[in-house]
Amino acid sequence: MTAIRGFVGASRRPGVLGVHSMDNFNMLVPDLEKAKEFYSAFGIDVREEGNALGLYTFGNTHRWGSLSEGPGKKLNFLSFGVFGDEVADLRRHVEGQGVKLLDAPPGFESDGFWFRDHDGNIIEMRAAEKTSPNEKSDTQNISVPANVAGAPLRSKAPVVRPRRLAHILIFTRDVDKAVAFYCSVLGLRLSDRSGDGIAFLHGIHGSDHHLIAFAKSDAPGLHHCSWDVGSINEVGLGAMQMADKGFSKGWGLGRHVLGSNFFHYVRDPWGSYSEYSSDIDYVSADHDWNSGDHAAEDAFYIWGPKPPDDFTFNYEGKTPK
Ligand SMILES: [Fe+2]
């Protein structure tokens, strides 16, 4: 058979059940116009779809997220993608764990199935194309030879457009319970953690170091959605692109330890963040990641500015400062 150049088929670990992707998320926000402005500035293809906004990346048909109007910022649900031939088995598995299935939230019909996690967050599992990467995402940190200028003029800087949703980080009342639930019920695996403060989980069928992560708080909530870009340069350019449009609050440029990605977080109008992320670690379908439990001061970031004091404050249900 002739291989299609550049095409990589969906990776899969045989004989084990588990979600393969963070397919999409839905968040309620009080002002869709403001949300459109923020995500458009971030480089997302924001489409008006009925009463909601769809979040797409340019050149990709997948809808990574959607925003609906609500009284305040609130994570409404997370939808995980599974292989079509695993749906029935996973449904039996979820129910076998004592988890009660729910109807889809009003206005969100699907052929998947729905339930609540340990914190009451609404979760969907649905048959979907594997959108988590099947190999480590390429990163291009381009240099130029002697006698050539490497940087364009500021006025000619390219617009940063993320390539895909990378991961979601949510708050939880109990990180241990989150790890237990998402590993036993959804089939994810622990990549790394820092005590009971934060934990990162990957998919067994090949995914980034984390497709979801949990940080301890006194209530559930969305901390950030993370978007993959192709270089450290794009992380920096993205931060500048947002600052130029008035979205200068955030944290970066830096490099995480757990996951290793270069980051810049931009704060949205409601106190959660969108992250430009590049060169995150990757766990192949045939590899058992050597997970560790590390002290926070040794594992949060290897370099970068000091984070804002309220970086890990849970603004869900509260008015941001
Ligand atoms: Fe992140």
PDB file of N, CA, C and O and ligand atoms in Angstrom, residues 166-169 200 210 213 223-227 256 258 261-263 265 274-277 280 311, ligand 1:
ATOM      1  N   ALA A 166      -5.217  21.782  23.081  1.00  0.00           N
ATOM      2  CA  ALA A 166      -4.220  20.882  23.649  1.00  0.00           C
ATOM      3  C   ALA A 166      -4.757  20.168  24.897  1.00  0.00           C
ATOM      4  O   ALA A 166      -4.683  18.943  24.999  1.00  0.00           O
ATOM      5  N   HIS A 167      -5.272  20.917  25.853  1.00  0.00           N
ATOM      6  CA  HIS A 167      -5.813  20.297  27.067  1.00  0.00           C
ATOM      7  C   HIS A 167      -6.682  21.283  27.834  1.00  0.00           C
ATOM      8  O   HIS A 167      -6.748  22.468  27.492  1.00  0.00           O
ATOM      9  N   ILE A 168      -7.304  20.752  28.877  1.00  0.00           N
ATOM     10  CA  ILE A 168      -8.153  21.548  29.774  1.00  0.00           C
ATOM     11  C   ILE A 168      -7.646  21.319  31.190  1.00  0.00           C
ATOM     12  O   ILE A 168      -7.307  20.183  31.556  1.00  0.00           O
ATOM     13  N   LEU A 169      -7.590  22.364  31.988  1.00  0.00           N
ATOM     14  CA  LEU A 169      -7.277  22.200  33.416  1.00  0.00           C
ATOM     15  C   LEU A 169      -8.474  22.693  34.212  1.00  0.00           C
ATOM     16  O   LEU A 169      -8.933  23.822  34.016  1.00  0.00           O
ATOM     17  N   PHE A 200      -1.894  15.451  36.429  1.00  0.00           N
ATOM     18  CA  PHE A 200      -1.985  15.510  34.963  1.00  0.00           C
ATOM     19  C   PHE A 200      -2.248  14.108  34.416  1.00  0.00           C
ATOM     20  O   PHE A 200      -1.523  13.168  34.759  1.00  0.00           O
ATOM     21  N   HIS A 210      -0.647  15.566  29.021  1.00  0.00           N
ATOM     22  CA  HIS A 210      -1.958  15.677  29.661  1.00  0.00           C
ATOM     23  C   HIS A 210      -2.988  16.197  28.667  1.00  0.00           C
ATOM     24  O   HIS A 210      -2.707  17.095  27.886  1.00  0.00           O
ATOM     25  N   ALA A 213      -6.118  18.082  33.290  1.00  0.00           N
ATOM     26  CA  ALA A 213      -5.379  18.205  34.546  1.00  0.00           C
ATOM     27  C   ALA A 213      -6.314  18.784  35.593  1.00  0.00           C
ATOM     28  O   ALA A 213      -7.337  19.394  35.261  1.00  0.00           O
ATOM     29  N   HIS A 223     -10.049  26.326  34.982  1.00  0.00           N
ATOM     30  CA  HIS A 223      -8.886  27.200  35.142  1.00  0.00           C
ATOM     31  C   HIS A 223      -8.392  27.671  33.783  1.00  0.00           C
ATOM     32  O   HIS A 223      -8.240  28.855  33.558  1.00  0.00           O
ATOM     33  N   HIS A 224      -8.110  26.738  32.873  1.00  0.00           N
ATOM     34  CA  HIS A 224      -7.704  27.178  31.536  1.00  0.00           C
ATOM     35  C   HIS A 224      -7.972  26.133  30.475  1.00  0.00           C
ATOM     36  O   HIS A 224      -8.057  24.937  30.754  1.00  0.00           O
ATOM     37  N   CYS A 225      -8.131  26.642  29.256  1.00  0.00           N
ATOM     38  CA  CYS A 225      -8.058  25.784  28.083  1.00  0.00           C
ATOM     39  C   CYS A 225      -6.731  26.123  27.408  1.00  0.00           C
ATOM     40  O   CYS A 225      -6.284  27.271  27.432  1.00  0.00           O
ATOM     41  N   SER A 226      -6.087  25.113  26.864  1.00  0.00           N
ATOM     42  CA  SER A 226      -4.745  25.294  26.311  1.00  0.00           C
ATOM     43  C   SER A 226      -4.760  24.983  24.828  1.00  0.00           C
ATOM     44  O   SER A 226      -5.394  24.015  24.387  1.00  0.00           O
ATOM     45  N   TRP A 227      -4.053  25.802  24.066  1.00  0.00           N
ATOM     46  CA  TRP A 227      -4.067  25.690  22.599  1.00  0.00           C
ATOM     47  C   TRP A 227      -2.645  25.532  22.098  1.00  0.00           C
ATOM     48  O   TRP A 227      -1.761  26.311  22.453  1.00  0.00           O
ATOM     49  N   HIS A 256       6.987  24.976  31.652  1.00  0.00           N
ATOM     50  CA  HIS A 256       6.572  24.084  32.732  1.00  0.00           C
ATOM     51  C   HIS A 256       7.587  22.960  32.908  1.00  0.00           C
ATOM     52  O   HIS A 256       8.358  22.644  31.981  1.00  0.00           O
ATOM     53  N   LEU A 258       6.336  19.767  34.536  1.00  0.00           N
ATOM     54  CA  LEU A 258       5.497  18.599  34.252  1.00  0.00           C
ATOM     55  C   LEU A 258       4.762  18.851  32.929  1.00  0.00           C
ATOM     56  O   LEU A 258       3.882  19.692  32.839  1.00  0.00           O
ATOM     57  N   ASN A 261       6.044  21.901  28.510  1.00  0.00           N
ATOM     58  CA  ASN A 261       5.669  22.845  27.455  1.00  0.00           C
ATOM     59  C   ASN A 261       6.069  24.276  27.789  1.00  0.00           C
ATOM     60  O   ASN A 261       6.120  24.685  28.938  1.00  0.00           O
ATOM     61  N   PHE A 262       6.364  25.025  26.720  1.00  0.00           N
ATOM     62  CA  PHE A 262       6.542  26.468  26.809  1.00  0.00           C
ATOM     63  C   PHE A 262       5.136  27.071  26.855  1.00  0.00           C
ATOM     64  O   PHE A 262       4.243  26.600  26.146  1.00  0.00           O
ATOM     65  N   PHE A 263       4.950  28.086  27.699  1.00  0.00           N
ATOM     66  CA  PHE A 263       3.591  28.588  27.907  1.00  0.00           C
ATOM     67  C   PHE A 263       3.538  30.107  27.960  1.00  0.00           C
ATOM     68  O   PHE A 263       4.511  30.776  28.330  1.00  0.00           O
ATOM     69  N   TYR A 265      -0.004  32.264  29.393  1.00  0.00           N
ATOM     70  CA  TYR A 265      -1.431  32.260  29.718  1.00  0.00           C
ATOM     71  C   TYR A 265      -1.991  33.674  29.577  1.00  0.00           C
ATOM     72  O   TYR A 265      -1.403  34.619  30.106  1.00  0.00           O
ATOM     73  N   SER A 274      -6.695  31.327  28.673  1.00  0.00           N
ATOM     74  CA  SER A 274      -6.362  30.542  27.485  1.00  0.00           C
ATOM     75  C   SER A 274      -4.847  30.522  27.409  1.00  0.00           C
ATOM     76  O   SER A 274      -4.198  31.555  27.573  1.00  0.00           O
ATOM     77  N   GLU A 275      -4.304  29.339  27.188  1.00  0.00           N
ATOM     78  CA  GLU A 275      -2.851  29.158  27.196  1.00  0.00           C
ATOM     79  C   GLU A 275      -2.347  28.914  25.773  1.00  0.00           C
ATOM     80  O   GLU A 275      -2.903  28.072  25.064  1.00  0.00           O
ATOM     81  N   TYR A 276      -1.312  29.662  25.383  1.00  0.00           N
ATOM     82  CA  TYR A 276      -0.532  29.261  24.203  1.00  0.00           C
ATOM     83  C   TYR A 276       0.492  28.252  24.698  1.00  0.00           C
ATOM     84  O   TYR A 276       1.263  28.552  25.628  1.00  0.00           O
ATOM     85  N   SER A 277       0.515  27.064  24.101  1.00  0.00           N
ATOM     86  CA  SER A 277       1.389  25.994  24.578  1.00  0.00           C
ATOM     87  C   SER A 277       2.167  25.429  23.392  1.00  0.00           C
ATOM     88  O   SER A 277       1.612  25.268  22.305  1.00  0.00           O
ATOM     89  N   ILE A 280       4.855  20.296  24.054  1.00  0.00           N
ATOM     90  CA  ILE A 280       4.514  19.500  25.242  1.00  0.00           C
ATOM     91  C   ILE A 280       4.992  18.055  25.055  1.00  0.00           C
ATOM     92  O   ILE A 280       5.063  17.549  23.928  1.00  0.00           O
ATOM     93  N   PHE A 311      -3.095  33.500  40.355  1.00  0.00           N
ATOM     94  CA  PHE A 311      -3.072  32.628  39.170  1.00  0.00           C
ATOM     95  C   PHE A 311      -3.910  31.362  39.373  1.00  0.00           C
ATOM     96  O   PHE A 311      -4.550  30.880  38.450  1.00  0.00           O
TER      97      PHE A 311
HETATM   98 FE    FE B   1      -1.849  24.039  30.512  1.00  0.00          FE
END
